[in-house]
PDB file of C-alpha atoms in Angstrom:
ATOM      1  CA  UNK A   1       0.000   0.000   0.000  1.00 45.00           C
ATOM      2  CA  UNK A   2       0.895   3.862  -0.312  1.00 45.00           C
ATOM      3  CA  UNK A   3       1.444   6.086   1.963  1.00 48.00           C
ATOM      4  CA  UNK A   4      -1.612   8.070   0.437  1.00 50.00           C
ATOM      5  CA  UNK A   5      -4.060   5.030   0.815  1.00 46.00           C
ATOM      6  CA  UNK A   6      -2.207   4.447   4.380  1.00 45.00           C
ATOM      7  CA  UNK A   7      -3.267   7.966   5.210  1.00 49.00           C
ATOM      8  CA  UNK A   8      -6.640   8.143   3.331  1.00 50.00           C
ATOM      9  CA  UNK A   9      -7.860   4.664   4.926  1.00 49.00           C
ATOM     10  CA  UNK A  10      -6.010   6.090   8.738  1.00 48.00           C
ATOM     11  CA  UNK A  11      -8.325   8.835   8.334  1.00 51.00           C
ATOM     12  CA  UNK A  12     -11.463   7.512   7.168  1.00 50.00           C
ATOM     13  CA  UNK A  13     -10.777   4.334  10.140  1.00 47.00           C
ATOM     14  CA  UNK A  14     -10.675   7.381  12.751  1.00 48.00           C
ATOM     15  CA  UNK A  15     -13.784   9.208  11.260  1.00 47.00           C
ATOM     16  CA  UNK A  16     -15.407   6.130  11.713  1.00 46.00           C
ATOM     17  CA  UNK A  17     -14.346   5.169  14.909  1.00 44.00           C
ATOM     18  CA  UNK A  18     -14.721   8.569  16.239  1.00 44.00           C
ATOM     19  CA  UNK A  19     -18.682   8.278  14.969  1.00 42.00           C
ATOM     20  CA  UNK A  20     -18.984   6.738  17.970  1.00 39.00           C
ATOM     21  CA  UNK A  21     -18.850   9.930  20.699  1.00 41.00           C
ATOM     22  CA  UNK A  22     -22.067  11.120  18.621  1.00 41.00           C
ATOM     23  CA  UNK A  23     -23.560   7.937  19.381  1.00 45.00           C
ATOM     24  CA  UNK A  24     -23.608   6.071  16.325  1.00 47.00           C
ATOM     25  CA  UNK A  25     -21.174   4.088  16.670  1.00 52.00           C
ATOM     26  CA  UNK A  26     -20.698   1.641  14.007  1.00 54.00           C
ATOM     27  CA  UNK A  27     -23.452   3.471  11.655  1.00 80.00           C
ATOM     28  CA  UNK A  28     -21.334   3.694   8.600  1.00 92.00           C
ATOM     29  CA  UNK A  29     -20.837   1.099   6.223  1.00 93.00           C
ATOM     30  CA  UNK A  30     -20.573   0.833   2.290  1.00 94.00           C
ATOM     31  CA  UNK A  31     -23.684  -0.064   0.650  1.00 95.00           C
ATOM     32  CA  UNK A  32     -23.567  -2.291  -2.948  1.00 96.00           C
ATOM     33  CA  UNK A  33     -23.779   0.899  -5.080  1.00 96.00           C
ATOM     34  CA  UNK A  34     -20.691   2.856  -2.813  1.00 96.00           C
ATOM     35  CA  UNK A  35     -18.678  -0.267  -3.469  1.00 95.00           C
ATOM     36  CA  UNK A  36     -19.393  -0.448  -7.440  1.00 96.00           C
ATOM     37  CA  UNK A  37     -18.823   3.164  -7.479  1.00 95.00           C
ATOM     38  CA  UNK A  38     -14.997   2.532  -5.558  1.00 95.00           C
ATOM     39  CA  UNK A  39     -14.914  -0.510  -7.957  1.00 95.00           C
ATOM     40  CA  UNK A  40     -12.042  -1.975  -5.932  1.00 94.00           C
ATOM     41  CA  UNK A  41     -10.000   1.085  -5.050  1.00 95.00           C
ATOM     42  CA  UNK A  42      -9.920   1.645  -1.807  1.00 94.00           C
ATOM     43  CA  UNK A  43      -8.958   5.147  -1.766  1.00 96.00           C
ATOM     44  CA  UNK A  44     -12.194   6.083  -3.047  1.00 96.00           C
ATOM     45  CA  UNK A  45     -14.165   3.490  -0.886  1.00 95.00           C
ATOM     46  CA  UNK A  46     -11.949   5.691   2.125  1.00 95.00           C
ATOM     47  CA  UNK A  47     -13.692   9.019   0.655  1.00 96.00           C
ATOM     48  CA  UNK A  48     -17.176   8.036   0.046  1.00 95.00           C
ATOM     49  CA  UNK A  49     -16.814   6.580   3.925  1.00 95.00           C
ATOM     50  CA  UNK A  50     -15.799  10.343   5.207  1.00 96.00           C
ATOM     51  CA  UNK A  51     -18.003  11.858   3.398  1.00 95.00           C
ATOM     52  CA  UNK A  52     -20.800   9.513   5.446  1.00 94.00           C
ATOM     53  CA  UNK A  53     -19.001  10.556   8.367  1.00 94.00           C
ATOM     54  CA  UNK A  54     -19.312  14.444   7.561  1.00 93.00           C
ATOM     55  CA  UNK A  55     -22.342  14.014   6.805  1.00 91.00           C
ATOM     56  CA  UNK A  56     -23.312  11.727   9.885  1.00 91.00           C
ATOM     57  CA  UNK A  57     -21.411  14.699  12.052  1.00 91.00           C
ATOM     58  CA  UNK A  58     -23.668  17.256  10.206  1.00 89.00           C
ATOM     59  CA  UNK A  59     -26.720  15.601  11.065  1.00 87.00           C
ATOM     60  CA  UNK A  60     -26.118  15.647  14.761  1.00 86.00           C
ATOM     61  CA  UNK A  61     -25.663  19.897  14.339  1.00 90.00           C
ATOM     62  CA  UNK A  62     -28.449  22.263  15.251  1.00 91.00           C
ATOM     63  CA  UNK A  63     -29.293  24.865  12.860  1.00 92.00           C
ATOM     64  CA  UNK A  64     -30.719  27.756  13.021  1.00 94.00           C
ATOM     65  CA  UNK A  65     -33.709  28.594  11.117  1.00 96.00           C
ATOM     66  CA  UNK A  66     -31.965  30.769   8.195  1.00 97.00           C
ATOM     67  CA  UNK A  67     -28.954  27.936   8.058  1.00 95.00           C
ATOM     68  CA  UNK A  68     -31.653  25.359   7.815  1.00 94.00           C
ATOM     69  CA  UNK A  69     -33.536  27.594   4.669  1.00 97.00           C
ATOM     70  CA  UNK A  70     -30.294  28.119   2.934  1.00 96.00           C
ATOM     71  CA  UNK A  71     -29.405  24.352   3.220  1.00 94.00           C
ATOM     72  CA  UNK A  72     -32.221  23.631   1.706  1.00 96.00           C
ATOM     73  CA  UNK A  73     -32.154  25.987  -1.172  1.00 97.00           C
ATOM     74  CA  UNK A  74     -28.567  24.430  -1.794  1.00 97.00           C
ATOM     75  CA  UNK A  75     -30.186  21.254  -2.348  1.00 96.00           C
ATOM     76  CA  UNK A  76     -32.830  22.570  -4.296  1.00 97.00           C
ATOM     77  CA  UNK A  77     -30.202  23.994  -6.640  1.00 97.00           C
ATOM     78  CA  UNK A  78     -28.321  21.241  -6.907  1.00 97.00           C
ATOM     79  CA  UNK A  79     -31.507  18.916  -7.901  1.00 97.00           C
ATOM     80  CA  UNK A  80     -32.954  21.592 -10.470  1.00 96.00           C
ATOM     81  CA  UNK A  81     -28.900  21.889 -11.869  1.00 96.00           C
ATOM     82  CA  UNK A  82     -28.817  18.009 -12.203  1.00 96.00           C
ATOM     83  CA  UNK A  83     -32.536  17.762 -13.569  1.00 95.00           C
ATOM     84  CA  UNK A  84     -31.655  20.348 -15.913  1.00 95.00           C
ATOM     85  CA  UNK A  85     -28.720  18.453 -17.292  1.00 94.00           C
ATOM     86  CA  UNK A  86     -30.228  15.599 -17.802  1.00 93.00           C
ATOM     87  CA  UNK A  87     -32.770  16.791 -19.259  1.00 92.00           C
ATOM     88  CA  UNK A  88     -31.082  19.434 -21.590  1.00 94.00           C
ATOM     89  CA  UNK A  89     -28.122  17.097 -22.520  1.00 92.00           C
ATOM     90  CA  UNK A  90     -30.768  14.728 -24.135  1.00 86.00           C
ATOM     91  CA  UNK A  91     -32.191  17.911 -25.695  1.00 89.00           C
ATOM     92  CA  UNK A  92     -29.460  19.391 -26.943  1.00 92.00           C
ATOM     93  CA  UNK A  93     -27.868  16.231 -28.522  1.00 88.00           C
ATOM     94  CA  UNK A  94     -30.148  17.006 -31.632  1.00 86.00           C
ATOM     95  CA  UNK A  95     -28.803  20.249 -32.502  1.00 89.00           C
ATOM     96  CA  UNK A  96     -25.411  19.440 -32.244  1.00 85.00           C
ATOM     97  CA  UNK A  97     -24.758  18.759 -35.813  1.00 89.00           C
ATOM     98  CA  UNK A  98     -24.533  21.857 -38.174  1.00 92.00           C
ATOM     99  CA  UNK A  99     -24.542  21.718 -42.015  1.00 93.00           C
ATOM    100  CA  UNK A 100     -21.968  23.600 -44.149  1.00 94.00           C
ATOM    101  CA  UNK A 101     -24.942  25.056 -46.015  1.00 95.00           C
ATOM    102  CA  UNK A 102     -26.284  26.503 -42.521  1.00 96.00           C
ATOM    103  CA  UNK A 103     -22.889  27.930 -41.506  1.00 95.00           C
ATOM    104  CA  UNK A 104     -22.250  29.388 -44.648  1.00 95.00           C
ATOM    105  CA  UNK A 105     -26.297  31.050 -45.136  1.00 96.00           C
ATOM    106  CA  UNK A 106     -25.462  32.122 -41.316  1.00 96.00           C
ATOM    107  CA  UNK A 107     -21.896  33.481 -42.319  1.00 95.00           C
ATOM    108  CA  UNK A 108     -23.634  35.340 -45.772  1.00 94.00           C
ATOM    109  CA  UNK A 109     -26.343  36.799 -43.396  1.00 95.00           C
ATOM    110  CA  UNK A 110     -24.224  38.441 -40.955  1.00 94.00           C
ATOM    111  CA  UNK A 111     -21.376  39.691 -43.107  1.00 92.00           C
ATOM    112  CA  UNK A 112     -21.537  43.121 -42.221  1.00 92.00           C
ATOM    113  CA  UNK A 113     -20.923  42.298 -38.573  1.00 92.00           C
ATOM    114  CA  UNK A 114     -18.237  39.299 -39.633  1.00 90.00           C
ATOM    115  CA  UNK A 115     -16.218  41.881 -41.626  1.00 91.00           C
ATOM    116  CA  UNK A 116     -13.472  40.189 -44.468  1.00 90.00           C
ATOM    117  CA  UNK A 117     -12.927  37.194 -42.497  1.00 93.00           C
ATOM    118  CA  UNK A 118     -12.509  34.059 -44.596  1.00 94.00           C
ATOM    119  CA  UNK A 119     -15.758  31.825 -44.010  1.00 95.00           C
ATOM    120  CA  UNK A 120     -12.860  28.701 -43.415  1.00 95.00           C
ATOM    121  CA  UNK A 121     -11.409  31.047 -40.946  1.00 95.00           C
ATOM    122  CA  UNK A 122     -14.449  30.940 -38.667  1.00 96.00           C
ATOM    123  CA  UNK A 123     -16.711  28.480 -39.727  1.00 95.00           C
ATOM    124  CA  UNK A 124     -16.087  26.682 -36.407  1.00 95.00           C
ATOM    125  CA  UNK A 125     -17.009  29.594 -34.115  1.00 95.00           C
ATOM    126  CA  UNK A 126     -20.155  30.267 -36.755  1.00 95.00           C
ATOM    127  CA  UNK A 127     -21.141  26.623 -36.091  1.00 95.00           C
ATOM    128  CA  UNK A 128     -20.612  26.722 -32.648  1.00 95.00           C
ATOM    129  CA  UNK A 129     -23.156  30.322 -32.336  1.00 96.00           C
ATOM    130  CA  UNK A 130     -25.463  28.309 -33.985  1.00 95.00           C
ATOM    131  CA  UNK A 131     -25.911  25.343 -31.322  1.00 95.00           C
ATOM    132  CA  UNK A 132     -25.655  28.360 -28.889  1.00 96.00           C
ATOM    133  CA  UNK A 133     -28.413  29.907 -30.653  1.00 96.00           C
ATOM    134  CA  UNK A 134     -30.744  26.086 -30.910  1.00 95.00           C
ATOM    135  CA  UNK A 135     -30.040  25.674 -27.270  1.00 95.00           C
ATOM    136  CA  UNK A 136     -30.944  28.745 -25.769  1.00 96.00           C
ATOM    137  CA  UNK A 137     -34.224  28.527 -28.173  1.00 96.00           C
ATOM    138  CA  UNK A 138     -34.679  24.942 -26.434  1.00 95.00           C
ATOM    139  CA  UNK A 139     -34.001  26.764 -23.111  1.00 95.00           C
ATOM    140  CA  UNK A 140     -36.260  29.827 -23.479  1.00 97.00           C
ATOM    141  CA  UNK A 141     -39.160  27.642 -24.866  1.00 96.00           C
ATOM    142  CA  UNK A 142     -38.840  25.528 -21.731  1.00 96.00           C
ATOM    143  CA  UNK A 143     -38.881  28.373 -19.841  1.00 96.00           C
ATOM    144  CA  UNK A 144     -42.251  29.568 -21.247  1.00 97.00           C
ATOM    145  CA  UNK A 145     -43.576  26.148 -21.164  1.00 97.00           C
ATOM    146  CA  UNK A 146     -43.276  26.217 -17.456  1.00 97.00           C
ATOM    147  CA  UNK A 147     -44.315  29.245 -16.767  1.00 96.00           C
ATOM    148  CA  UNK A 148     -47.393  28.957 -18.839  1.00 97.00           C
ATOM    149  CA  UNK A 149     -48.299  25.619 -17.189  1.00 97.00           C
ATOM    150  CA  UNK A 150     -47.975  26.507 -13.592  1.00 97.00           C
ATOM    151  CA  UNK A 151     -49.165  30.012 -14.226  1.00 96.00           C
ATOM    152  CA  UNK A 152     -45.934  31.841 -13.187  1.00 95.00           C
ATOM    153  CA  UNK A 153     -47.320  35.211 -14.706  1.00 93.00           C
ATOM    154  CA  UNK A 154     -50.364  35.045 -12.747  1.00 94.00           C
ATOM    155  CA  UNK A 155     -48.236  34.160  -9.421  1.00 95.00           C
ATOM    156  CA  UNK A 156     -46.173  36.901 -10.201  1.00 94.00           C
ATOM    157  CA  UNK A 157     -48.816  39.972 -11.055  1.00 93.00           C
ATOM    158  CA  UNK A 158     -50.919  38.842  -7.861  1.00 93.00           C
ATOM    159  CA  UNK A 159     -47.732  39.015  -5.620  1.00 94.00           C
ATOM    160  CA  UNK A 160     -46.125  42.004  -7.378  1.00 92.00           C
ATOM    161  CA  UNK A 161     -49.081  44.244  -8.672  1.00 90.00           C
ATOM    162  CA  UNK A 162     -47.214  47.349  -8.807  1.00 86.00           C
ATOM    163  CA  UNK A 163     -44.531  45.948 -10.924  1.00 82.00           C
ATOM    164  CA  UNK A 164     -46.996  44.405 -13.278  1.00 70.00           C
ATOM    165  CA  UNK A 165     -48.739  47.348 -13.913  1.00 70.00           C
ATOM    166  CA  UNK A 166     -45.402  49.409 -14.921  1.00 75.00           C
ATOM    167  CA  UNK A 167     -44.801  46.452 -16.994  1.00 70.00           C
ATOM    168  CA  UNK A 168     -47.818  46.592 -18.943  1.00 68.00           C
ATOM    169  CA  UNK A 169     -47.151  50.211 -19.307  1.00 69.00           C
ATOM    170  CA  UNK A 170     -44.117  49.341 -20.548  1.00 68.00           C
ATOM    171  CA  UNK A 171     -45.403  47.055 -22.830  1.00 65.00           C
ATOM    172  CA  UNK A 172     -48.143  49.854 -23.993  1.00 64.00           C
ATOM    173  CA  UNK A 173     -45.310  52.356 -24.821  1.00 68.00           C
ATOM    174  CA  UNK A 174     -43.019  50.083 -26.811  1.00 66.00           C
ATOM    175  CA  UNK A 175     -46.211  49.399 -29.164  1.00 62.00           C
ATOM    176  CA  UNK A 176     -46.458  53.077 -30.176  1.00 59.00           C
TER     177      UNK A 176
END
């Protein structure tokens, strides 16, 4: 063995033998999944054990109301973030492929902004604005999706009536 894995297993043997002055002794073990996912290296089998340990430690800590809201909100994000990738990775996989004759119609519409550049020269980046582009359409029409089926407009003007008012004044201007 290492002196890394010596020093990575030390630790997580103390974390876990130290579990016990919070009295759960004994509590931490590695399920099927943790030992697939450490697939027979025992360094990482030693980290997913202290991070059980942390965790078990954090459980046993009293928060206050404000830690406990912003805990959860970290969660929250970090569900929504891993929902979102999932479901936009599946998403975007269709637009990832971009035709010649769509980079060059894009690079002949904007030529007055692209300047003299050789189309070759930047036919990757053009390519690559134009996934950007598809996925932010795929983005924003999720977006609108949601907030037309759970009504997020409506939520919004009855909480915020002044604002929605100045907005639809808004709104009136632009249209003269």
């Amino acid at each position: 063995m290492t002196k890394k894995l010596l020093a990575v297993s030390f630790l997580s043997l103390i974390l876990v033998a130290c579990g016990g002055n919070s009295g759960n002794s004994g509590t931490l073990e590695l399920s099927k999944r943790d030992k697939e996912l450490a697939n027979g290296n025992p360094n990482v089998a030693a980290e997913i054990l202290v991070q059980k340990a942390i965790l078990q430690e954090s459980k046993n800590q009293k928060l206050t109301e404000e830690e406990q809201y912003n805990l959860d909100l970290a969660k929250q994000e970090v569900e929504v973030n891993f929902y979102l990738q999932k479901k936009f990775d599946k998403d975007f996989s269709t637009v990832s492929n971009v035709s010649d004759e769509e980079a060059k119609k894009y690079y002949d519409e904007h030529k007055a902004e692209i300047g003299n550049t050789p189309f070759e020269t930047i036919k990757e980046a053009i390519i690559n604005e134009i996934i950007y582009q598809k996925q932010t359409e795929i983005v924003h029409k999720y977006y609108d999706d949601l907030a037309e089926k759970y009504k997020i407009n409506d939520i919004l003007n009855k909480e915020y009536p002044e604002e929605a008012a100045s907005a639809d004044n808004a709104k009136t201007e632009e249209k003269k």
